[in-house]
Every structure is written in C-alpha cells, then in structure tokens.
mmCIF file of C-alpha atoms in Angstrom:
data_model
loop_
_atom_site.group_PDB
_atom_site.id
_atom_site.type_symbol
_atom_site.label_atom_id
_atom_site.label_comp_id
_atom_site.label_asym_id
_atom_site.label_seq_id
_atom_site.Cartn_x
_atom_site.Cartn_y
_atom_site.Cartn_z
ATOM 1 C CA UNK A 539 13.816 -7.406 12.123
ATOM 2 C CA UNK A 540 12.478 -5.908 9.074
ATOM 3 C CA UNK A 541 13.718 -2.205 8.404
ATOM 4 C CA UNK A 542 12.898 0.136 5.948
ATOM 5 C CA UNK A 543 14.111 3.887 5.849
ATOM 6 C CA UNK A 544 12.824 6.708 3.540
ATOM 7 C CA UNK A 545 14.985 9.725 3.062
ATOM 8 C CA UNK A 546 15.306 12.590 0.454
ATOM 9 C CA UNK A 547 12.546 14.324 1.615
ATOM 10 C CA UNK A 548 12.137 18.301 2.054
ATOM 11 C CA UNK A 549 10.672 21.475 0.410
ATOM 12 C CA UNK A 550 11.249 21.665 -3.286
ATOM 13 C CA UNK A 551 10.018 24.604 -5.671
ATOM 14 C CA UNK A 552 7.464 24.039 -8.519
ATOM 15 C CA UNK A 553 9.600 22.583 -11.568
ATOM 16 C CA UNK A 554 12.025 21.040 -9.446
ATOM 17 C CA UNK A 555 13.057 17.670 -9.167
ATOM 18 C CA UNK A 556 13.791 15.300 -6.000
ATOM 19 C CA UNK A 557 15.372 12.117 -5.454
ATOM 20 C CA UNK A 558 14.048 9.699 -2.473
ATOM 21 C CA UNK A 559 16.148 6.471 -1.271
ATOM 22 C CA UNK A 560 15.067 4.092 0.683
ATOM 23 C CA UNK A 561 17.379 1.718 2.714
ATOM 24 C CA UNK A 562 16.637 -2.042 4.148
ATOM 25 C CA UNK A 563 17.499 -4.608 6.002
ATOM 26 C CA UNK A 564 16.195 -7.453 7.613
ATOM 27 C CA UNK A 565 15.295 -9.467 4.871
ATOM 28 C CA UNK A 566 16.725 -10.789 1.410
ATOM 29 C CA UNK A 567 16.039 -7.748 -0.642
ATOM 30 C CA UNK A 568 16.611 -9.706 -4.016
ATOM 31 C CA UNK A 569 13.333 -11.732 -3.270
ATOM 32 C CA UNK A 570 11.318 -8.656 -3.260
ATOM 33 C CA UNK A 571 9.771 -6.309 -5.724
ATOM 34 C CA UNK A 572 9.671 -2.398 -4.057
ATOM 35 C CA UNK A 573 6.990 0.105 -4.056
ATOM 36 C CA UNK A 574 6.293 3.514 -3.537
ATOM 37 C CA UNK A 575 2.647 4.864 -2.366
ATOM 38 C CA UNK A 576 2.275 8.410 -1.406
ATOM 39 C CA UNK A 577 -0.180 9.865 0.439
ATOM 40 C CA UNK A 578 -1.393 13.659 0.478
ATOM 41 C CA UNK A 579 -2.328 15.257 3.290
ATOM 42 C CA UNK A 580 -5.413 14.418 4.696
ATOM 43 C CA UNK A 581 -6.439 11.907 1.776
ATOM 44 C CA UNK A 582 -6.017 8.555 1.003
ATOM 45 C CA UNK A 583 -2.953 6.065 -0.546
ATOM 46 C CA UNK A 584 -1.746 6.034 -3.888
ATOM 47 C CA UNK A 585 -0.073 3.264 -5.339
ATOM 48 C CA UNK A 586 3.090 5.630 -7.358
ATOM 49 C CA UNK A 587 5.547 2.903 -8.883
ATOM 50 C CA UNK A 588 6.595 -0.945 -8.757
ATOM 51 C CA UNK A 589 10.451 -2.371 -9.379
ATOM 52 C CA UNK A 590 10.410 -6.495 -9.552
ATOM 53 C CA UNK A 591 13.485 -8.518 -8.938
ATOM 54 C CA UNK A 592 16.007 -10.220 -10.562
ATOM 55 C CA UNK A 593 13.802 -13.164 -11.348
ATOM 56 C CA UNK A 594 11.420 -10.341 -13.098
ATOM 57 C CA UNK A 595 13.669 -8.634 -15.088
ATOM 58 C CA UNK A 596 13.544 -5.487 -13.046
ATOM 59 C CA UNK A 597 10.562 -4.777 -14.750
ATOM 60 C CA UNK A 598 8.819 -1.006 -13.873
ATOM 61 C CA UNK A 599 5.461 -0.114 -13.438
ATOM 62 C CA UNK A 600 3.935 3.463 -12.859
ATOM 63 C CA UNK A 601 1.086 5.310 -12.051
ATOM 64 C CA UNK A 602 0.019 6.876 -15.017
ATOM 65 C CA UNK A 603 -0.391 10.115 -13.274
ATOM 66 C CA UNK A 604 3.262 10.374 -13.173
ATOM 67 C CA UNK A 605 4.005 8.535 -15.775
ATOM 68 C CA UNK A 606 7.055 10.330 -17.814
ATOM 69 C CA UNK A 607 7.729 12.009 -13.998
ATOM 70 C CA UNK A 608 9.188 9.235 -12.021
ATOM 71 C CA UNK A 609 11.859 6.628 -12.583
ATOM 72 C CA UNK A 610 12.423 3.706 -10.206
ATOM 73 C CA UNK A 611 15.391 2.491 -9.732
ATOM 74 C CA UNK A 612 17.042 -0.436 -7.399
ATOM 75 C CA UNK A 613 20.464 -1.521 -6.079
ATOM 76 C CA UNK A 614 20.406 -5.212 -4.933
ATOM 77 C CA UNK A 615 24.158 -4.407 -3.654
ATOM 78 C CA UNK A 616 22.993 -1.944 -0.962
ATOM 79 C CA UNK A 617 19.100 -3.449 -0.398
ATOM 80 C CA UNK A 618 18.030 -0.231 -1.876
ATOM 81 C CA UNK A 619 15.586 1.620 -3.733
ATOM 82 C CA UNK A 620 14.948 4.718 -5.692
ATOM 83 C CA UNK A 621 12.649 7.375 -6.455
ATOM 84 C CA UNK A 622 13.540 9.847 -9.091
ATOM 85 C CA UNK A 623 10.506 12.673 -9.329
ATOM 86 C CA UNK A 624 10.718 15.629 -11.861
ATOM 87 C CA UNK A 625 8.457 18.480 -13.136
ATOM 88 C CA UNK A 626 7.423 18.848 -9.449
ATOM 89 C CA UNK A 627 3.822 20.207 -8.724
ATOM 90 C CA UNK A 628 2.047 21.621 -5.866
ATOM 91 C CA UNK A 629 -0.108 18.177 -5.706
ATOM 92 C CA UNK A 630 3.092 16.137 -5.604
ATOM 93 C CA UNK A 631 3.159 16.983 -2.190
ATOM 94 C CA UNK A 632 2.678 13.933 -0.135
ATOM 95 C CA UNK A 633 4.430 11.383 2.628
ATOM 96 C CA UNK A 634 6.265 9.008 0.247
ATOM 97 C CA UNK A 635 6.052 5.455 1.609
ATOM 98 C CA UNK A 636 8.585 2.735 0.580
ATOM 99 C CA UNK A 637 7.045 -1.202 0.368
ATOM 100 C CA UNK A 638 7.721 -4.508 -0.402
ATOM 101 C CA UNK A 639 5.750 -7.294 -1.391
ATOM 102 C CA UNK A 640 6.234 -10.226 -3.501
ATOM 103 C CA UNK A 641 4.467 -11.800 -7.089
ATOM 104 C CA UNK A 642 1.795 -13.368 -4.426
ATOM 105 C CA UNK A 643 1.609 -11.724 -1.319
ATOM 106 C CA UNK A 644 0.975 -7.336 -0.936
ATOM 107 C CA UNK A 645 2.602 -5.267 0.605
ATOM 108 C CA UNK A 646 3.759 -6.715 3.937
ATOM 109 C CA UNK A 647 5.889 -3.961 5.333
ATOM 110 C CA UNK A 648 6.401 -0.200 5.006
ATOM 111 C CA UNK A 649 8.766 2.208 5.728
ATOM 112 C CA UNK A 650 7.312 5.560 8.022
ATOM 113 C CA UNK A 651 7.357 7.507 5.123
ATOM 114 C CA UNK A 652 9.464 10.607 3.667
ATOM 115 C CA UNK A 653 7.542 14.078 3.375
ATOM 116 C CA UNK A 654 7.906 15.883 0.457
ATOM 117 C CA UNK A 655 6.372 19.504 0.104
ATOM 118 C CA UNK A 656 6.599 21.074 -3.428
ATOM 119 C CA UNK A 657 5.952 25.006 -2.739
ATOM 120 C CA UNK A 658 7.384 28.139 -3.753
ATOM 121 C CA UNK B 1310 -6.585 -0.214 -13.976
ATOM 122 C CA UNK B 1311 -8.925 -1.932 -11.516
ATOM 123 C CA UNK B 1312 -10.979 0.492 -10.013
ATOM 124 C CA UNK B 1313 -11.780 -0.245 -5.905
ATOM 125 C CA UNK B 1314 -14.818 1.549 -4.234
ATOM 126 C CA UNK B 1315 -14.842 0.840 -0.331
ATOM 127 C CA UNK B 1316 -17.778 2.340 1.262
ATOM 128 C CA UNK B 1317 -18.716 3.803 3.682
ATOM 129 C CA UNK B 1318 -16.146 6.773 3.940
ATOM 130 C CA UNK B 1319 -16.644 7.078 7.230
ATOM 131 C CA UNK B 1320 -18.605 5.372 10.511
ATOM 132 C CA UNK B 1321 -18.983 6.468 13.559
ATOM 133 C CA UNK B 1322 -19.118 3.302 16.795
ATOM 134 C CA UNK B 1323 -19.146 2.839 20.330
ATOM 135 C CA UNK B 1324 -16.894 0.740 21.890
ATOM 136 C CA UNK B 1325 -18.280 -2.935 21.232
ATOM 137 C CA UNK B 1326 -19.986 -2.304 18.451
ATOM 138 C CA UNK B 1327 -19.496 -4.830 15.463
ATOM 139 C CA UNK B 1328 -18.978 -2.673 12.072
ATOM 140 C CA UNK B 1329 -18.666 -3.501 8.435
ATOM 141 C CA UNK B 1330 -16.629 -1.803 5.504
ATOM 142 C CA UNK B 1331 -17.219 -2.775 1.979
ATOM 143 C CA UNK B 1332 -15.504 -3.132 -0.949
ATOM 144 C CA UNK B 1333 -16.086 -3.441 -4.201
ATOM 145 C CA UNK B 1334 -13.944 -4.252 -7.366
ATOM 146 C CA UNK B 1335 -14.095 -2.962 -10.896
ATOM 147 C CA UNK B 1336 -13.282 -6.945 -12.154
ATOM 148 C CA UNK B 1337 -12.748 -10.384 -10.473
ATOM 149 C CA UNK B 1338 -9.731 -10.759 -7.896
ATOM 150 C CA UNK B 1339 -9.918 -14.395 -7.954
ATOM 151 C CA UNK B 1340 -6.809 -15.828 -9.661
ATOM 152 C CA UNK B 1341 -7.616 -19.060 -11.459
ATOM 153 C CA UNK B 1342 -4.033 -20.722 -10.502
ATOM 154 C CA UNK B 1343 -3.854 -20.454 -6.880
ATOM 155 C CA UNK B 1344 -7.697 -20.421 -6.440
ATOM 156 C CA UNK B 1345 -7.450 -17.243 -4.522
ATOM 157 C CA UNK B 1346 -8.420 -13.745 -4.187
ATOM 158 C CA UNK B 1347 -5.973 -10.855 -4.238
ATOM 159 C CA UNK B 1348 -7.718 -8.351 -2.165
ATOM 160 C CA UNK B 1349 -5.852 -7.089 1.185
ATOM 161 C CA UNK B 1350 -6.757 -5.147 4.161
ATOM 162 C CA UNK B 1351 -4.668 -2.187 5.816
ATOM 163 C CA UNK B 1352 -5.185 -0.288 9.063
ATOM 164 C CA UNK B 1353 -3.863 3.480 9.472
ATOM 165 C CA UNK B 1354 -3.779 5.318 12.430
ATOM 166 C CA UNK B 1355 -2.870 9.045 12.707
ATOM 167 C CA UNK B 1356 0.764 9.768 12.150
ATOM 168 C CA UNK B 1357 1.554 5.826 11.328
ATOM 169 C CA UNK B 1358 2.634 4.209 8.090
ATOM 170 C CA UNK B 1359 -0.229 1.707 7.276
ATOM 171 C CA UNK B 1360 -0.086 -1.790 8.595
ATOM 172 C CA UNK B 1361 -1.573 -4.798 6.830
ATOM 173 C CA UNK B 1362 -4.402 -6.654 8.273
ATOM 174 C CA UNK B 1363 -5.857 -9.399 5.735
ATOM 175 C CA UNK B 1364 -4.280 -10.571 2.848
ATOM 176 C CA UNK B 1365 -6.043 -13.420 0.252
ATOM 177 C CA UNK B 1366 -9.442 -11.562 1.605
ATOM 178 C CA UNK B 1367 -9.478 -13.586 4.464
ATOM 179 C CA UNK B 1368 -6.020 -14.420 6.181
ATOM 180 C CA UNK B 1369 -5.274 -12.272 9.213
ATOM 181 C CA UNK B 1370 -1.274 -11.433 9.146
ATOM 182 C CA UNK B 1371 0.476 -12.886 12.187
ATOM 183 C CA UNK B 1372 -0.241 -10.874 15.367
ATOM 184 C CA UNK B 1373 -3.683 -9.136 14.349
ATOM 185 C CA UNK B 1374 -6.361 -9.717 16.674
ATOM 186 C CA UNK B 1375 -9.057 -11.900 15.293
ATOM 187 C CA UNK B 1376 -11.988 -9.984 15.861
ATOM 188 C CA UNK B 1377 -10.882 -8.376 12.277
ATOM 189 C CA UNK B 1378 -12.283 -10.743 9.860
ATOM 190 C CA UNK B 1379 -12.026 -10.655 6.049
ATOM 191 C CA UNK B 1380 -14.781 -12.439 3.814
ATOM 192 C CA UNK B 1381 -15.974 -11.866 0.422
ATOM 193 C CA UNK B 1382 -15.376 -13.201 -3.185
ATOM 194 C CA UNK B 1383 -14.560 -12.204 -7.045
ATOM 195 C CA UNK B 1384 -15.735 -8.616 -6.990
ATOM 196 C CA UNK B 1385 -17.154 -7.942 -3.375
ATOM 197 C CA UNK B 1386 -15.483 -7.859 -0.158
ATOM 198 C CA UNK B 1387 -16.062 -7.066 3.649
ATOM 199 C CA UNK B 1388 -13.846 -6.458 6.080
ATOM 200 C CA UNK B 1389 -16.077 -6.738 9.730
ATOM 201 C CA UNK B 1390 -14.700 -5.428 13.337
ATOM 202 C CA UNK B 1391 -16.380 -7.314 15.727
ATOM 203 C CA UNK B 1392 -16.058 -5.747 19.369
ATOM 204 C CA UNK B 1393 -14.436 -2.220 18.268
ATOM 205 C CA UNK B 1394 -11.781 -0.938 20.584
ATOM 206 C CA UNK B 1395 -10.853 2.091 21.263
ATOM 207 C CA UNK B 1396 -7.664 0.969 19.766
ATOM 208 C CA UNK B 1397 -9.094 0.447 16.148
ATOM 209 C CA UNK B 1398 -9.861 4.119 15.976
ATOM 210 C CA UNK B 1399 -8.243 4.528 12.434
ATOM 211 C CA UNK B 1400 -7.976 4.743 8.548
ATOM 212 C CA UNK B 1401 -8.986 1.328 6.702
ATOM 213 C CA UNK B 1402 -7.812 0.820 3.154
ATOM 214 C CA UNK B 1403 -8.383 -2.362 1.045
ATOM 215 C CA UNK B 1404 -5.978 -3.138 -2.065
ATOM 216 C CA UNK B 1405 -5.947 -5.207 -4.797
ATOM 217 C CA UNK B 1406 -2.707 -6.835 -6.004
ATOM 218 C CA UNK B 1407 -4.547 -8.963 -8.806
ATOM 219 C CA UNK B 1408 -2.762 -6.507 -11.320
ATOM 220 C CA UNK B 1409 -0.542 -3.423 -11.129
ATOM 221 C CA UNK B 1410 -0.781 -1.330 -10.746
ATOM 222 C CA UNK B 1411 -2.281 -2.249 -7.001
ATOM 223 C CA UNK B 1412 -4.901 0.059 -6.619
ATOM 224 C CA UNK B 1413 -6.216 1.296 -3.190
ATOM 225 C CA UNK B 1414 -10.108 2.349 -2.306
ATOM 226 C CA UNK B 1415 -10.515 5.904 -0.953
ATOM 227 C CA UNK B 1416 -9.972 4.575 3.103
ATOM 228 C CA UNK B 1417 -13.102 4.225 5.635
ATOM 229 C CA UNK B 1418 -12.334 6.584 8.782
ATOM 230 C CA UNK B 1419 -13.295 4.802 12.123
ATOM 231 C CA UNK B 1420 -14.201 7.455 14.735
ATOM 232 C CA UNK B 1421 -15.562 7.066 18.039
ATOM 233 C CA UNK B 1422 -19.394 8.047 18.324
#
C-alpha cells in the first residue's frame, strides 16, 4: 500500500522559517519525482515545488511565488522528501500536501497534508 | 506558466442530475510524442487530501466510478458527472502536467441544490 506522511507542521511567527518532511513507503521512491501543493484555507491548490529522480538529475522546480523561499530536498535512502520554507508570511499559511507523480503520469497519490499557520 | 481557467466556480444539482465543468488552457496540452493530452482531473471533499479522477483527459484511475467522464482536446476540456450522488458533493480541480510547473484551475464546488 502506498503511504505518504507529512510532518513539520505547527504555528510559526512572521520571519520564521519551517522545515516539512515527508515519509513513504509502498512504492520504489527512486522512480518518482515529489511535489508539494499547498492549499490555504478555504481556497484552492497550489502547485509549490517539484524534485525529479535520479534519472533527472534531481532537478528543482518552484513556484515563483516562493521562489528564493523554499528549497526541496530528497533522500532516496529513507524514501523521503523535504520542504525547507523561510521568510515566513501570514499567506504562507496553508495545508502542505506531499505528491508523487512521474515524467508521464500526475500526481497519483497524496499525503493528508501538514498544516502550517504563520501568525504572531 | 500555463494558465488553467475551469469554470463554473460553483454549481448547485440534485441528485441525478448530469453536470459539466470546464476547462480551459492558456496553450495546447497535447504532447506530439505520445499523442496525448496532459490534463488531469481531481476530486476534494471537505477535510480530504485530493484524489485523482482522470488523467490523459480521458482515463478514469482504477476504482472511479464511470459516470465521471473526461473529454476534450488541445486547449479545452470537460469533465461531465452523469447521475450526481450525494457522494460527489465536493471540490473539482483539473491540472495540467504538460509543463512545470503543473498548474491547477481555481476548483468548481459541487453542492447539493
């Protein structure tokens, strides 16, 4: 069975910074490239940040309305992935979903998400 | 980035109604080498992650009821709910994974009328 678990998630201050992991199983990670989408409350998904595989050179992608915010990272040793946020803003604040998909297929499984609320 | 407007925002149904959500791409999703088009389908309900419906426009992932159908070509797209259950109450969101990054339309909110 396909498993993916957010965590890292809480109340952060303005300015702050938080880092979100997200652990799986159930599948050969190393075939996969990850994803995170957030989603604010009430409103709709936002595609945040891409990691591809091996085969891709790990290559990165971001939203460029966090671009220079957020780093991506992956560990193909654990069948894990990363999600570094700094300079933390009020509309940061969102349930941070973790994905996978592959070159030809979208995203095919999600994790139930990681809250983040960035509030003084 | 490819911009994705899915209209309308919202629709209201009765049970057994048949209902249709559009959407609508900035540029083509039809890749040239596989002949196909990189526009997928995703069903939220409130307080769930979202679930994946239709990928390649038109294929319904294993275990989705086929009264969900996915049509549409290049730019324009439809996905249509024959029947509505009270069980597709719910956020729809289509995608595009033509290029990254994989943008999402604003979501169409099902409600019961």
């Amino acid at each position: 069975e396909v498993q993916i678990l957010e965590t890292g998630g809480g109340l952060v201050k303005p300015g702050g910074s938080l880092r979100l992991s997200c652990a799986t199983s159930g599948f050969n990670f190393n075939d996969y490239f990850m994803n995170w989408v957030r989603q604010a409350p009430g409103k709709g998904l936002e595609w945040v940040a891409q990691i591809r595989n091996k085969n891709y050179n790990y290559a990165t992608y971001y939203a460029e309305s966090l671009e220079g915010r957020v780093t991506i990272s992956r560990d193909d040793s654990k069948s894990s992935v990363y999600l570094q946020v700094s300079s933390l803003r009020a509309e940061d604040t969102a349930i941070y979903y973790c994905t996978r998909r592959t070159i030809a297929a979208p995203m095919d499984a999600w994790g139930q998400g990681a809250s983040v609320t960035v509030s003084s | 980035d490819i911009v994705m407007t899915q209209s309308p925002s919202s629709l209201a149904v009765s049970a057994g109604e048949t209902v249709t959500i559009n959407c609508k791409s900035s540029q083509s999703l039809f890749g040239s080498v596989r002949q196909k088009n990189y526009l997928a389908w995703y069903q939220q309900k409130p307080g769930q992650s979202p679930k994946l419906l239709i990928y390649l426009a038109s294929t319904r992932e294993s275990g989705v009821p086929d009264r969900f159908i996915g049509s549409g070509s290049g730019t324009d797209f439809t996905l249509t709910i024959s029947s509505v259950q009270a069980e597709d109450l719910a956020n729809y969101y289509c995608q595009q994974y033509y290029d990254t990054p994989n943008t999402f339309g604003a979501g169409t909110k099902l409600e019961l009328k």
